[in-house]
Coordinates of C-alpha atoms and ligand atoms in Angstrom, one line a residue:
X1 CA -84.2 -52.8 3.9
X2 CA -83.9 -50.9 7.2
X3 CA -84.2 -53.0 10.3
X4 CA -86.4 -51.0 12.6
X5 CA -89.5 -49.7 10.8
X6 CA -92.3 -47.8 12.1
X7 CA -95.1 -46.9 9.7
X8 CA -97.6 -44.1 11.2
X9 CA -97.4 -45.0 14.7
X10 CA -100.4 -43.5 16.6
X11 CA -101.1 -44.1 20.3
X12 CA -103.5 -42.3 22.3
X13 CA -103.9 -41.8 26.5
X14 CA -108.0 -41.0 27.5
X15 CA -107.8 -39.0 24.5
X16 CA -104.5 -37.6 25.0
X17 CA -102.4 -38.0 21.8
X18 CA -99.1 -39.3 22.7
X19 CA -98.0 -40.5 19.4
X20 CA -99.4 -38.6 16.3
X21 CA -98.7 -41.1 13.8
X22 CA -95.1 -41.3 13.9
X23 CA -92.9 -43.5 10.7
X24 CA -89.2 -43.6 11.4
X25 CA -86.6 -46.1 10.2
X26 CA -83.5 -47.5 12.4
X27 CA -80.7 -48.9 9.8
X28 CA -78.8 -51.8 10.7
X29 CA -76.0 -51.4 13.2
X30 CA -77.2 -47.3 13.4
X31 CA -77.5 -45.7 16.4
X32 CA -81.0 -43.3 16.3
X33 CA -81.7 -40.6 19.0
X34 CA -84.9 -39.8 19.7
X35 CA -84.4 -36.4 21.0
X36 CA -87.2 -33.9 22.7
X37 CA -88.4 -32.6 25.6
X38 CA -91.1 -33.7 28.5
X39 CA -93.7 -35.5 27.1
X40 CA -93.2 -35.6 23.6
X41 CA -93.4 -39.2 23.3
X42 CA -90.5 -40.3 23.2
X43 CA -90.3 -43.6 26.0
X44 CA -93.7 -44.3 24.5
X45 CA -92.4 -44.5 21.0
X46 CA -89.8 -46.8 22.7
X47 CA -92.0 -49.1 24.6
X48 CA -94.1 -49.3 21.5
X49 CA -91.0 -50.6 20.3
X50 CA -90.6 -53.2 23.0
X51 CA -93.6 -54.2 22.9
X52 CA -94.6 -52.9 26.3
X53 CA -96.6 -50.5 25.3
X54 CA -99.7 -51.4 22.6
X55 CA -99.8 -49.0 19.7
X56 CA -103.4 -47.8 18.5
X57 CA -102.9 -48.1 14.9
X58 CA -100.2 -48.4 13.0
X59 CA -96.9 -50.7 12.1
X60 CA -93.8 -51.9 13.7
X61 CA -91.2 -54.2 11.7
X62 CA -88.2 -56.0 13.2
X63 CA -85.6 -57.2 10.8
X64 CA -88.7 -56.9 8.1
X65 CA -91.2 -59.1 11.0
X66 CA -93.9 -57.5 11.7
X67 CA -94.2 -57.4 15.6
X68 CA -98.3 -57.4 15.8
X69 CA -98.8 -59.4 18.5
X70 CA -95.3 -60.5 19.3
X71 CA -95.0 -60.1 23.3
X72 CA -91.8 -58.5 24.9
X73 CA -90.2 -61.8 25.5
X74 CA -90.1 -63.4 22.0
X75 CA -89.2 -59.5 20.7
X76 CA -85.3 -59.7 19.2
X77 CA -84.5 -56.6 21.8
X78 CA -82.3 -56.0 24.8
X79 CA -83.5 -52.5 26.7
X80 CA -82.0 -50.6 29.4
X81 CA -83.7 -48.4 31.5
X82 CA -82.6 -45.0 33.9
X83 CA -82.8 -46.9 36.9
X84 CA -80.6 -49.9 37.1
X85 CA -82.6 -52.8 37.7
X86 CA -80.5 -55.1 39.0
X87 CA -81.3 -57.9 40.7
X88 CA -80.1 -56.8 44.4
X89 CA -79.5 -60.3 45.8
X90 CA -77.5 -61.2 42.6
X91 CA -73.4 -60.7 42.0
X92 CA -72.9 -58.7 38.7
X93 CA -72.0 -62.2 37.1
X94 CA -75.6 -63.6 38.1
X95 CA -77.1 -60.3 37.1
X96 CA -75.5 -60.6 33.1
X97 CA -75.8 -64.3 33.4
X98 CA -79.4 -64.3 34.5
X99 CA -81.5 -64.1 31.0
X100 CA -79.3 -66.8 29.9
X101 CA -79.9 -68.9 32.4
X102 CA -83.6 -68.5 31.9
X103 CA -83.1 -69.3 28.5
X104 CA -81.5 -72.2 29.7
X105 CA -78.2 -72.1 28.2
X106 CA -75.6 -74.5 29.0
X107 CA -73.3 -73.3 32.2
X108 CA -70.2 -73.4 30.6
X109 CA -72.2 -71.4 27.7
X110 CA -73.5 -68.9 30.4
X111 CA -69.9 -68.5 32.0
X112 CA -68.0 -67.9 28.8
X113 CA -70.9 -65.6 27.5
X114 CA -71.0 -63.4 31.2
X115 CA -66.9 -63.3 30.7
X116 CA -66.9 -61.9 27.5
X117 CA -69.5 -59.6 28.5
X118 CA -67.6 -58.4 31.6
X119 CA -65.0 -57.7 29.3
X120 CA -67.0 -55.8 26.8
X121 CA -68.2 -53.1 29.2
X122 CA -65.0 -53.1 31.1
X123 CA -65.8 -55.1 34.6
X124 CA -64.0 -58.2 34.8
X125 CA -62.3 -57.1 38.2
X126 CA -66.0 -56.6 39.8
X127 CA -68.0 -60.1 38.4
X128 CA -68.6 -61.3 42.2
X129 CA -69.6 -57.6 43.5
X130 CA -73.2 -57.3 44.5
X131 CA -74.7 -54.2 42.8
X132 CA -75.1 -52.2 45.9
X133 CA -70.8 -52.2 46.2
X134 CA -70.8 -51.1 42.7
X135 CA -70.8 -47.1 41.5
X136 CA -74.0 -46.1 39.8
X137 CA -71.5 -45.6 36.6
X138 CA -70.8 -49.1 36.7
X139 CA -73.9 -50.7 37.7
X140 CA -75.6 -49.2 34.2
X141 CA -72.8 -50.9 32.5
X142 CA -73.2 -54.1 34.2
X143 CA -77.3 -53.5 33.1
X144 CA -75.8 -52.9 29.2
X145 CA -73.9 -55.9 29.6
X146 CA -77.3 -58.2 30.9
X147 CA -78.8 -56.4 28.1
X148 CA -75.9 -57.4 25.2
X149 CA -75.8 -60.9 26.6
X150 CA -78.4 -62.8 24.9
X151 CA -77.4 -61.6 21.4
X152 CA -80.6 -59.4 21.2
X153 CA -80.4 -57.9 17.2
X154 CA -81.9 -54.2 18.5
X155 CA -80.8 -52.1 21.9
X156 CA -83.5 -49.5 23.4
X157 CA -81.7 -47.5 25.9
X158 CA -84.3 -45.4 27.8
X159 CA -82.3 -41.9 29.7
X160 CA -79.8 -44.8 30.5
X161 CA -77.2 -41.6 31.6
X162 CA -79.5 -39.5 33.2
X163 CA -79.6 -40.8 37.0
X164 CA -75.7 -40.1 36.8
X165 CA -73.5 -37.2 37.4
X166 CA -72.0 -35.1 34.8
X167 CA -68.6 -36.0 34.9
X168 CA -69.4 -39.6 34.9
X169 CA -72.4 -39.4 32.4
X170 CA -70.3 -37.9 29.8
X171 CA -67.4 -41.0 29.8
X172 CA -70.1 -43.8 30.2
X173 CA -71.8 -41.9 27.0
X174 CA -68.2 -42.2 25.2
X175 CA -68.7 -45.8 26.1
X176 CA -71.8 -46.6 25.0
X177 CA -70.8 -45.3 21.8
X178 CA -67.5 -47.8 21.8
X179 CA -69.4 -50.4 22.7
X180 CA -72.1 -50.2 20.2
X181 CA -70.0 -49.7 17.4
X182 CA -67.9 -52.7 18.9
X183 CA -71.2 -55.2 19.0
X184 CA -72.5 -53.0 15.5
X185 CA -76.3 -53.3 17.1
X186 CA -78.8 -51.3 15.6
X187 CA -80.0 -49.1 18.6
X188 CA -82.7 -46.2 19.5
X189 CA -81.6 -44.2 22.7
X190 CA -84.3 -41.9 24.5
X191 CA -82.7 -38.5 25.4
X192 CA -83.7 -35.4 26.8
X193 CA -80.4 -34.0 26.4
X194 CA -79.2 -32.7 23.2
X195 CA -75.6 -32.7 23.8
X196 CA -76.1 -36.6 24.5
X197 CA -77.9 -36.8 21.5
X198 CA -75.8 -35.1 19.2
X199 CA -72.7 -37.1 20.5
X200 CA -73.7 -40.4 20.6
X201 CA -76.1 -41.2 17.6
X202 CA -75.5 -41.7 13.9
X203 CA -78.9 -39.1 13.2
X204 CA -81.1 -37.5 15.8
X205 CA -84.9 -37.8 15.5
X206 CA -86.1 -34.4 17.1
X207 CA -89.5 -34.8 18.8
X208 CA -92.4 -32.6 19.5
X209 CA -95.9 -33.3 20.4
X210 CA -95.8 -37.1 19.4
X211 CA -94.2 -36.4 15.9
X212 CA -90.8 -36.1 14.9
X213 CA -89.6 -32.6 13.4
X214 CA -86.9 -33.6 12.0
X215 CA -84.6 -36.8 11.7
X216 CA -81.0 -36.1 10.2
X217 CA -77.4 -36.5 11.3
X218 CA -76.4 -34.9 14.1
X219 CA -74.6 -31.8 12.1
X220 CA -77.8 -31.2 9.9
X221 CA -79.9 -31.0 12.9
X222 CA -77.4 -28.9 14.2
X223 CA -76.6 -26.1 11.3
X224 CA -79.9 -27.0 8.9
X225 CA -82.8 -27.3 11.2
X226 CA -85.8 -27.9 8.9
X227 CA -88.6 -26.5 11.4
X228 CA -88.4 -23.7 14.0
X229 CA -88.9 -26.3 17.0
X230 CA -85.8 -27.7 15.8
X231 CA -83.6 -24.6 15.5
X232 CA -85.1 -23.5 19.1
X233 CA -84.3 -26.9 20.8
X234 CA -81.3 -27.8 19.7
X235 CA -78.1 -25.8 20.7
X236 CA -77.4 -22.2 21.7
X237 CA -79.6 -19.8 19.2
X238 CA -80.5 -16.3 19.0
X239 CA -84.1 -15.4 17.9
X240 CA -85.1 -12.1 16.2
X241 CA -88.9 -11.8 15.6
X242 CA -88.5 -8.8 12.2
X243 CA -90.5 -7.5 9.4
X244 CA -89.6 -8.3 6.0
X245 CA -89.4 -5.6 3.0
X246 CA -89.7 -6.5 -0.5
X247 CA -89.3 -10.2 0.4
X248 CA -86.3 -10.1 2.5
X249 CA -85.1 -9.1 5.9
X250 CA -82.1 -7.0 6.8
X251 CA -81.8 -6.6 10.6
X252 CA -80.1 -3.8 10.5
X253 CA -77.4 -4.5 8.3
X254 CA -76.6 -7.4 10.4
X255 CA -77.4 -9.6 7.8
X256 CA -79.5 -9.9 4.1
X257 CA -81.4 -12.5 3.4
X258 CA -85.0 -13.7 1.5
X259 CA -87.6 -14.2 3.9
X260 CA -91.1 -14.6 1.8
X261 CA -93.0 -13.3 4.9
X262 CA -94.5 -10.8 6.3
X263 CA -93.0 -11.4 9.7
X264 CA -90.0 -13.1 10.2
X265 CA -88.3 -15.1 13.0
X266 CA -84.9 -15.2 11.9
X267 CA -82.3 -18.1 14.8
X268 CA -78.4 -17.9 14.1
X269 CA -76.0 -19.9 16.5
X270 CA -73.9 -17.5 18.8
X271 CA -70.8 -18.7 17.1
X272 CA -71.9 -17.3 14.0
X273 CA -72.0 -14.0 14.9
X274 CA -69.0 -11.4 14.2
X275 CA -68.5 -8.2 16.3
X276 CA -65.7 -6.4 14.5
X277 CA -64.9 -2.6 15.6
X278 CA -65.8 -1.0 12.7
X279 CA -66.9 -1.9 8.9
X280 CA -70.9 -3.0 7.7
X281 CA -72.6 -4.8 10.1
X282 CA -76.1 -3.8 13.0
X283 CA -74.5 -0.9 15.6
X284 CA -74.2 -2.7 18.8
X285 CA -72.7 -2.2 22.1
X286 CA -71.2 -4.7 24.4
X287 CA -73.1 -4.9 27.4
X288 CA -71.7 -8.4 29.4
X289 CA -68.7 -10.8 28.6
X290 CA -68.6 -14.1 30.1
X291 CA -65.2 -16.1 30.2
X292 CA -65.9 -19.9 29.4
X293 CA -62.3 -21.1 28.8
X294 CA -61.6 -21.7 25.2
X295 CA -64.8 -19.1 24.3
X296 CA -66.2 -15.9 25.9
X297 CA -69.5 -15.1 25.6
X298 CA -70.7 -11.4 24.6
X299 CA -73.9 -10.1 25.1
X300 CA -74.4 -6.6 22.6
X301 CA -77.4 -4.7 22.9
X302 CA -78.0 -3.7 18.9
X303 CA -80.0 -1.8 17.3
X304 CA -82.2 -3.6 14.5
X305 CA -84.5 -2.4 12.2
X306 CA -85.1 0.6 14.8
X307 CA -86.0 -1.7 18.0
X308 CA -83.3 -2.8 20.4
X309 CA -82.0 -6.6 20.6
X310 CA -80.1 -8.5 22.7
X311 CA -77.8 -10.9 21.0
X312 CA -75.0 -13.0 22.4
X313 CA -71.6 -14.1 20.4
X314 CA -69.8 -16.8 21.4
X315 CA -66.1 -15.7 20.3
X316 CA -62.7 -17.4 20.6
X317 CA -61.3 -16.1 24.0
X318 CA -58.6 -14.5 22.6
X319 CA -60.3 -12.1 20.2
X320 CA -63.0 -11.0 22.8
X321 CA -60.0 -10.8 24.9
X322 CA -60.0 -7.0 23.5
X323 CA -63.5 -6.2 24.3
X324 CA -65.5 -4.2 27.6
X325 CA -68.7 -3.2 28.3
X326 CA -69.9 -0.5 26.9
X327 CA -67.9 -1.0 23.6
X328 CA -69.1 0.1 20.4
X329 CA -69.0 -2.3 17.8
X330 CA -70.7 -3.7 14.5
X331 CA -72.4 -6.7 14.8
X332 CA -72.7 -9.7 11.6
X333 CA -73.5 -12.9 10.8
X334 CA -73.2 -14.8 7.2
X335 CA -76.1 -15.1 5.8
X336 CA -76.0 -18.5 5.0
X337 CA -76.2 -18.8 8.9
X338 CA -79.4 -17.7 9.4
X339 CA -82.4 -20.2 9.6
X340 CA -85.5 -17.8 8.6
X341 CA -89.6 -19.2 9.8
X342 CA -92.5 -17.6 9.5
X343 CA -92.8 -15.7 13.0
Ligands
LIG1 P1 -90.1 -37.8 29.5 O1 -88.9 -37.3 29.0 O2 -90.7 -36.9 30.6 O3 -90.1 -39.2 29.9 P2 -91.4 -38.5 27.0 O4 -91.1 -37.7 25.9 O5 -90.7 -39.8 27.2 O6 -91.2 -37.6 28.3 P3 -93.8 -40.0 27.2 O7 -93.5 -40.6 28.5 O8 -93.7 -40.9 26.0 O9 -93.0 -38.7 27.0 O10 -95.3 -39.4 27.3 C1 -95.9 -38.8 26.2 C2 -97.3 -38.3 26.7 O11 -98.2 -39.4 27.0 C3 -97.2 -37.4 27.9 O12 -98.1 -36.4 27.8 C4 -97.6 -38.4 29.1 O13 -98.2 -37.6 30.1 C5 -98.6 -39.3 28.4 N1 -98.5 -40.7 29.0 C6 -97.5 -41.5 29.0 N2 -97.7 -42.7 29.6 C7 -99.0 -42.6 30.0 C8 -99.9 -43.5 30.7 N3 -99.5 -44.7 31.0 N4 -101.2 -43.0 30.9 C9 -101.6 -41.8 30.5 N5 -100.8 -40.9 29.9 C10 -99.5 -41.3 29.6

């Protein structure tokens, strides 16, 4: 039985939908993204979650309880937030110990709990720090730790990285993911960053419009999107918008594949594109390279199907070492590479 388990989820603002009847389910110990830009729904889906935010219609089990009418406070959760929400006035030792305390557990319960804690998340040095002498790196761990410290059986982690700056965002992310395999708690984490996403989680729900797309590991949502929104959000893409012949589509000789439309939008990853000098392929010329260290980036101007295109390789540095503008070359991509939707 899965832990988490939301059964056509619908929730509605003044008549804006927010949630279109959403079902997803969180197994125990996974780690579930919900992925998707502005507005989608995705903090609302979490709060409905938590309990702070009332669903229209609908069902939400917990560990197979059904959460109707369970408040916040008697909901098996621990949630974490983009702002830190520490209490300012107390050390990081009175901030993790605090929910325990109001639980009232025993001090010497509270104090071994709060040191294991500090431990977990790496922070035994800091315990007597105030928040405002702590980093904002560290002060989101200290919040994961108040979080982790009453034993809650589900983590919802709202854009807990995105207040942070890159470098840091990307080890605390690393973390997160130690520390939640370390604890194995089943968690949903809100993102609107797909990189985040992709790295941290066991499968990615992609969201749109208050429904998920598509919710699959992090490598089929990367080279099997199921829907077009999908494909677009979700990495580095190149979109042709072609006519079909005879049930397939040819770009040029770029690639051959069925397409059983009319009009075709056919997305291939940059990485997935071969420009050799000569052989079968779409005639191209390079028009821009950009060096990005291990990878250069080639924009071609091609000709397909007798209209021009821009499409952009991402090659190893070394083999587009050999390449300048204005270079002719023939441009490919495996077939089995190309996502095709009905344009
Ligand atoms: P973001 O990444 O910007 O936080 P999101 O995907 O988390 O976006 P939600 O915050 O869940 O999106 O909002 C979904 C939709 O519901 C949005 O159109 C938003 O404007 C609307 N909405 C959210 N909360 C409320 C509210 N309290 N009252 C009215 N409309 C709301």
């Amino acid at each position: 039985m899965s832990h988490v388990v939301l059964e056509d989820v619908t929730k509605r603002y003044a008549g804006h939908v927010a949630l279109a009847g959403v079902s997803v389910s969180v197994e125990q110990g996974e780690m579930l993204a919900l992925l998707g830009p502005s507005g989608c729904g995705k903090t609302t889906l979490l709060r409905c979650v938590a309990g702070l935010t009332a669903f229209d219609s609908g069902r939400l089990t917990i560990g197979g309880v059904d959460m109707t009418g369970v408040p916040v406070r008697r909901r098996p959760i621990g949630m974490v937030f983009q702002s830190y929400a520490l209490f300012p006035n107390l050390t990081v030792r009175g901030n993790i110990g605090f929910p325990l305390t109001v639980r009232r557990e025993t001090k010497t319960g509270v104090a071994e709990r709060v040191e294991e804690m500090l431990e977990l998340v790496g922070l035994s040095e800091q315990g007597d720090r105030l928040p405002n002498q702590l980093s904002g790196g560290q002060q989101q761990r200290v919040a994961l730790a108040r979080a982790l410290a009453p034993r809650p059986e589900v983590l919802l982690l709202d854009e807990p990285l995105s207040a942070l700056d890159a470098q840091v965002r990307h080890r605390l992310r690393d973390e997160v993911r130690r520390i939640q395999h370390q604890v194995g708690i089943t968690t949903v984490f809100v993102t609107h960053d797909q990189a985040e996403a992709l790295a941290i989680s066991d499968r990615v729900a992609v969201m749109n419009a208050g429904d998920i797309e598509q919710c699959a590991a992090p490598s089929e949502i990367y080279t099997a999107p199921s829907t077009r929104f999908a494909a677009g959000f979700v990495g580095n893409r190149n979109t042709l918008e072609l006519r079909t012949s005879g049930g397939r589509v040819t770009a040029g000789g770029a690639f051959d594949v069925e397409a059983p439309w009319e009009r075709v939008l056919c997305m291939f990853r940059p990485e997935d594109v071969s420009l050799r000098r000569e052989g079968p392929g779409a005639r191209a010329l390079v028009d821009v390279t950009v060096f990005l260290g291990a990878t250069t980036r080639v924009y071609v101007q091609a000709e397909v199907n007798g209209s021009p295109a821009t499409v952009f390789a991402d090659l190893p540095s070394r083999a587009a070492a050999s390449l300048s503008p204005g270079d002719a070359v023939r441009l490919s991509v495996d077939p089995g590479h190309v996502q095709v939707f009905p344009a």
